[in-house]
mmCIF file of C-alpha atoms (C1' of nucleotides) in Angstrom:
data_model
loop_
_atom_site.group_PDB
_atom_site.id
_atom_site.type_symbol
_atom_site.label_atom_id
_atom_site.label_comp_id
_atom_site.label_asym_id
_atom_site.label_seq_id
_atom_site.Cartn_x
_atom_site.Cartn_y
_atom_site.Cartn_z
ATOM 1 C CA UNK A 1 52.887 48.892 106.047
ATOM 2 C CA UNK A 2 52.796 50.142 102.758
ATOM 3 C CA UNK A 3 54.118 49.889 99.779
ATOM 4 C CA UNK A 4 54.746 52.828 96.826
ATOM 5 C CA UNK A 5 54.588 52.468 92.850
ATOM 6 C CA UNK A 6 54.652 55.400 91.220
ATOM 7 C CA UNK A 7 58.866 56.903 91.532
ATOM 8 C CA UNK A 8 59.932 59.813 92.198
ATOM 9 C CA UNK A 9 58.788 63.278 89.892
ATOM 10 C CA UNK A 10 60.064 66.560 90.785
ATOM 11 C CA UNK A 11 56.116 68.256 90.242
ATOM 12 C CA UNK A 12 54.894 65.139 91.184
ATOM 13 C CA UNK A 13 54.970 63.604 94.167
ATOM 14 C CA UNK A 14 52.094 64.791 94.849
ATOM 15 C CA UNK A 15 50.857 61.663 92.786
ATOM 16 C CA UNK A 16 53.626 59.175 94.175
ATOM 17 C CA UNK A 17 52.511 60.304 97.958
ATOM 18 C CA UNK A 18 49.467 61.005 98.057
ATOM 19 C CA UNK A 19 47.254 58.418 98.504
ATOM 20 C CA UNK A 20 49.422 56.780 101.379
ATOM 21 C CA UNK A 21 48.853 60.768 103.222
ATOM 22 C CA UNK A 22 44.753 60.124 102.786
ATOM 23 C CA UNK A 23 44.569 56.274 104.116
ATOM 24 C CA UNK A 24 46.586 57.448 107.129
ATOM 25 C CA UNK A 25 44.281 60.628 108.348
ATOM 26 C CA UNK A 26 41.197 57.743 106.262
ATOM 27 C CA UNK A 27 42.259 55.264 109.082
ATOM 28 C CA UNK A 28 43.197 57.739 112.603
ATOM 29 C CA UNK A 29 39.060 59.443 112.039
ATOM 30 C CA UNK A 30 38.143 55.511 112.595
ATOM 31 C CA UNK A 31 40.488 54.596 115.872
ATOM 32 C CA UNK A 32 41.440 57.763 117.530
ATOM 33 C CA UNK A 33 39.062 61.028 115.969
ATOM 34 C CA UNK A 34 39.784 62.803 118.675
ATOM 35 C CA UNK A 35 43.515 63.163 117.362
ATOM 36 C CA UNK A 36 42.348 64.626 113.673
ATOM 37 C CA UNK A 37 44.540 67.492 113.890
ATOM 38 C CA UNK A 38 42.502 70.952 112.986
ATOM 39 C CA UNK A 39 45.973 71.907 109.807
ATOM 40 C CA UNK A 40 48.905 69.803 108.905
ATOM 41 C CA UNK A 41 52.164 70.614 108.060
ATOM 42 C CA UNK A 42 53.212 69.481 105.076
ATOM 43 C CA UNK A 43 56.479 67.935 103.547
ATOM 44 C CA UNK A 44 56.388 69.466 99.768
ATOM 45 C CA UNK A 45 54.703 72.482 98.457
ATOM 46 C CA UNK A 46 51.594 74.195 98.412
ATOM 47 C CA UNK A 47 51.305 76.372 95.977
ATOM 48 C CA UNK A 48 54.728 76.753 95.214
ATOM 49 C CA UNK A 49 54.563 74.576 92.793
ATOM 50 C CA UNK A 50 54.672 75.105 88.544
ATOM 51 C CA UNK A 51 50.639 74.209 88.043
ATOM 52 C CA UNK A 52 49.830 76.047 91.538
ATOM 53 C CA UNK A 53 48.397 72.812 93.345
ATOM 54 C CA UNK A 54 51.101 70.808 94.838
ATOM 55 C CA UNK A 55 51.063 68.104 97.262
ATOM 56 C CA UNK A 56 49.858 70.255 100.543
ATOM 57 C CA UNK A 57 46.354 71.486 98.800
ATOM 58 C CA UNK A 58 45.786 67.486 97.645
ATOM 59 C CA UNK A 59 45.819 66.304 100.701
ATOM 60 C CA UNK A 60 43.897 69.484 101.465
ATOM 61 C CA UNK A 61 41.564 68.960 98.730
ATOM 62 C CA UNK A 62 41.420 64.865 99.581
ATOM 63 C CA UNK A 63 41.031 65.439 103.241
ATOM 64 C CA UNK A 64 38.467 68.803 103.613
ATOM 65 C CA UNK A 65 41.962 69.101 105.824
ATOM 66 C CA UNK A 66 44.232 72.933 106.348
ATOM 67 C CA UNK A 67 47.634 72.371 105.254
ATOM 68 C CA UNK A 68 50.575 74.783 104.783
ATOM 69 C CA UNK A 69 53.000 72.962 102.546
ATOM 70 C CA UNK A 70 56.485 73.173 103.830
ATOM 71 C CA UNK A 71 59.137 72.513 101.331
ATOM 72 C CA UNK A 72 63.235 72.779 102.344
ATOM 73 C CA UNK A 73 64.769 73.723 98.981
ATOM 74 C CA UNK A 74 63.425 75.784 96.141
ATOM 75 C CA UNK A 75 61.499 74.245 93.638
ATOM 76 C CA UNK A 76 62.422 76.665 90.322
ATOM 77 C CA UNK A 77 59.375 77.641 89.553
ATOM 78 C CA UNK A 78 57.127 80.855 87.405
ATOM 79 C CA UNK A 79 60.650 82.811 87.369
ATOM 80 C CA UNK A 80 62.146 82.130 90.662
ATOM 81 C CA UNK A 81 65.687 80.810 91.594
ATOM 82 C CA UNK A 82 68.014 79.771 94.020
ATOM 83 C CA UNK A 83 70.750 81.918 92.341
ATOM 84 C CA UNK A 84 72.657 84.582 93.598
ATOM 85 C CA UNK A 85 69.933 87.533 94.452
ATOM 86 C CA UNK A 86 67.748 84.475 96.021
ATOM 87 C CA UNK A 87 70.813 83.629 98.527
ATOM 88 C CA UNK A 88 72.075 86.759 98.973
ATOM 89 C CA UNK A 89 67.767 88.206 100.834
ATOM 90 C CA UNK A 90 68.228 84.460 102.932
ATOM 91 C CA UNK A 91 72.282 86.584 103.725
ATOM 92 C CA UNK A 92 69.829 89.268 104.800
ATOM 93 C CA UNK A 93 67.726 87.083 106.882
ATOM 94 C CA UNK A 94 67.987 88.425 110.592
ATOM 95 C CA UNK A 95 66.518 86.389 113.155
ATOM 96 C CA UNK A 96 64.336 83.443 113.366
ATOM 97 C CA UNK A 97 60.248 84.051 112.300
ATOM 98 C CA UNK A 98 62.096 86.070 109.106
ATOM 99 C CA UNK A 99 60.553 86.988 106.073
ATOM 100 C CA UNK A 100 60.596 87.727 102.431
ATOM 101 C CA UNK A 101 58.326 86.603 99.619
ATOM 102 C CA UNK A 102 58.708 84.546 96.830
ATOM 103 C CA UNK A 103 56.673 86.579 94.096
ATOM 104 C CA UNK A 104 56.466 84.284 90.059
ATOM 105 C CA UNK A 105 57.684 86.455 86.870
ATOM 106 C CA UNK A 106 54.304 86.792 87.199
ATOM 107 C CA UNK A 107 54.008 88.280 90.131
ATOM 108 C CA UNK A 108 52.013 86.708 92.341
ATOM 109 C CA UNK A 109 53.074 85.632 95.955
ATOM 110 C CA UNK A 110 53.724 81.927 95.177
ATOM 111 C CA UNK A 111 54.894 81.121 99.709
ATOM 112 C CA UNK A 112 57.430 83.587 102.201
ATOM 113 C CA UNK A 113 61.011 81.954 102.689
ATOM 114 C CA UNK A 114 61.038 81.014 106.454
ATOM 115 C CA UNK A 115 64.215 81.613 108.171
ATOM 116 C CA UNK A 116 63.213 78.988 111.085
ATOM 117 C CA UNK A 117 64.662 79.762 113.906
ATOM 118 C CA UNK A 118 67.861 82.511 115.066
ATOM 119 C CA UNK A 119 71.449 80.220 114.284
ATOM 120 C CA UNK A 120 68.898 78.806 110.573
ATOM 121 C CA UNK A 121 71.222 79.253 107.609
ATOM 122 C CA UNK A 122 69.040 77.607 105.035
ATOM 123 C CA UNK A 123 65.589 79.214 105.037
ATOM 124 C CA UNK A 124 61.711 76.565 104.537
ATOM 125 C CA UNK A 125 59.381 77.883 101.703
ATOM 126 C CA UNK A 126 56.385 77.807 102.937
ATOM 127 C CA UNK A 127 53.554 77.900 100.436
ATOM 128 C CA UNK A 128 49.454 77.827 101.350
ATOM 129 C CA UNK A 129 48.565 74.056 100.482
ATOM 130 C CA UNK A 130 44.149 74.344 101.705
ATOM 131 C CA UNK A 131 41.823 76.865 103.950
ATOM 132 C CA UNK A 132 44.961 78.598 105.060
ATOM 133 C CA UNK A 133 46.607 82.314 104.475
ATOM 134 C CA UNK A 134 50.385 82.330 103.681
ATOM 135 C CA UNK A 135 50.251 84.422 107.033
ATOM 136 C CA UNK A 136 48.598 82.305 109.715
ATOM 137 C CA UNK A 137 50.909 79.772 107.641
ATOM 138 C CA UNK A 138 54.166 81.517 108.209
ATOM 139 C CA UNK A 139 53.471 81.753 112.150
ATOM 140 C CA UNK A 140 51.969 78.316 112.664
ATOM 141 C CA UNK A 141 55.045 77.127 111.134
ATOM 142 C CA UNK A 142 57.445 79.359 112.676
ATOM 143 C CA UNK A 143 55.752 78.222 116.775
ATOM 144 C CA UNK A 144 56.465 74.204 115.737
ATOM 145 C CA UNK A 145 60.556 75.120 114.973
ATOM 146 C CA UNK A 146 62.269 74.144 117.483
ATOM 147 C CA UNK A 147 65.187 73.433 115.526
ATOM 148 C CA UNK A 148 64.651 74.280 111.681
ATOM 149 C CA UNK A 149 62.355 71.563 110.575
ATOM 150 C CA UNK A 150 58.502 71.926 112.380
ATOM 151 C CA UNK A 151 58.687 69.777 115.088
ATOM 152 C CA UNK A 152 55.405 67.714 113.199
ATOM 153 C CA UNK A 153 57.963 66.971 110.428
ATOM 154 C CA UNK A 154 60.694 65.781 112.220
ATOM 155 C CA UNK A 155 58.406 63.406 114.711
ATOM 156 C CA UNK A 156 58.077 62.006 111.481
ATOM 157 C CA UNK A 157 60.552 61.409 110.031
ATOM 158 C CA UNK A 158 63.104 60.332 112.621
ATOM 159 C CA UNK A 159 60.110 58.140 113.705
ATOM 160 C CA UNK A 160 59.274 57.269 110.247
ATOM 161 C CA UNK A 161 62.638 56.320 109.636
ATOM 162 C CA UNK A 162 63.213 54.034 113.238
ATOM 163 C CA UNK A 163 60.032 52.123 111.658
ATOM 164 C CA UNK A 164 61.985 51.213 109.334
ATOM 165 C CA UNK A 165 65.391 50.472 110.807
ATOM 166 C CA UNK A 166 63.683 47.924 112.935
ATOM 167 C CA UNK A 167 60.939 46.184 110.732
ATOM 168 C CA UNK A 168 62.711 45.746 107.208
ATOM 169 C CA UNK A 169 66.459 47.113 108.074
ATOM 170 C CA UNK A 170 67.971 43.364 106.911
ATOM 171 C CA UNK A 171 65.816 42.509 104.927
ATOM 172 C CA UNK A 172 63.279 44.122 102.508
ATOM 173 C CA UNK A 173 62.514 45.559 99.185
ATOM 174 C CA UNK A 174 64.216 49.220 98.691
ATOM 175 C CA UNK A 175 61.898 51.189 100.666
ATOM 176 C CA UNK A 176 62.869 55.011 101.457
ATOM 177 C CA UNK A 177 62.668 57.366 103.588
ATOM 178 C CA UNK A 178 58.977 59.353 104.345
ATOM 179 C CA UNK A 179 56.378 56.206 103.380
ATOM 180 C "C1'" DG B 6 76.796 68.652 77.953
ATOM 181 C "C1'" DC B 7 73.775 71.217 80.830
ATOM 182 C "C1'" DG B 8 71.520 72.824 82.972
ATOM 183 C "C1'" DA B 9 67.120 71.415 87.221
ATOM 184 C "C1'" DC B 10 66.086 68.686 90.122
ATOM 185 C "C1'" DA B 11 59.467 69.265 96.073
ATOM 186 C "C1'" DG B 12 60.588 63.740 98.788
ATOM 187 C "C1'" DA C 15 66.616 61.715 99.217
ATOM 188 C "C1'" DT C 16 70.152 58.716 100.470
ATOM 189 C "C1'" DC C 17 75.550 58.262 101.750
ATOM 190 C "C1'" DT C 18 79.544 60.348 103.568
ATOM 191 C "C1'" DT C 19 83.744 62.900 106.451
ATOM 192 C "C1'" DG C 20 84.128 65.483 109.622
ATOM 193 C "C1'" DT C 21 83.236 69.299 113.533
ATOM 194 C "C1'" DC C 22 81.143 72.231 117.105
ATOM 195 C "C1'" DG C 23 77.783 71.867 121.426
ATOM 196 C "C1'" DC C 24 75.731 70.263 124.881
#
DNA sequence: GCGACAG
DNA sequence: ATCTTGTCGC
């Protein structure tokens, strides 16, 4: 059980969540070091970020583990917009695994939109977090997708909600979601 | 009032 | 993120 202190502010997700994620990794290293993952799929962005340093970068630097930013919505950064042109590019994605690059006004490729399976309408927004190329990040994420959300993120989502429902669903303070 | 809004 | 209603597929 943890208690969040910082509020959620777009662009500052890491300052809210990263201390608890680092602590979870530290506890895993202590108790089950053989289960330490070689890579983390992080619910949020990596370099696709206002300061080029989202939660997946923070977590990577603080743990030393390769990290991938996996966002479900486009963070509108460096001129990137969820506008008609962007929506048309989404519409043109054919099969699961199809992508298009997310290039900001600066000319930098900040990430890739990924159609995570054949019948998914909304893409995932993949970006580099730490110690991994964008191409490898996209391929690995796609390989984890049984449904739209890659299974590690999806299971974390489902199991954390279930835990919250079981333990403090009736009495606890207002704690929500992914913690 | 309007745009933006990772989770 | 959360909530809600409805629909479709297995």
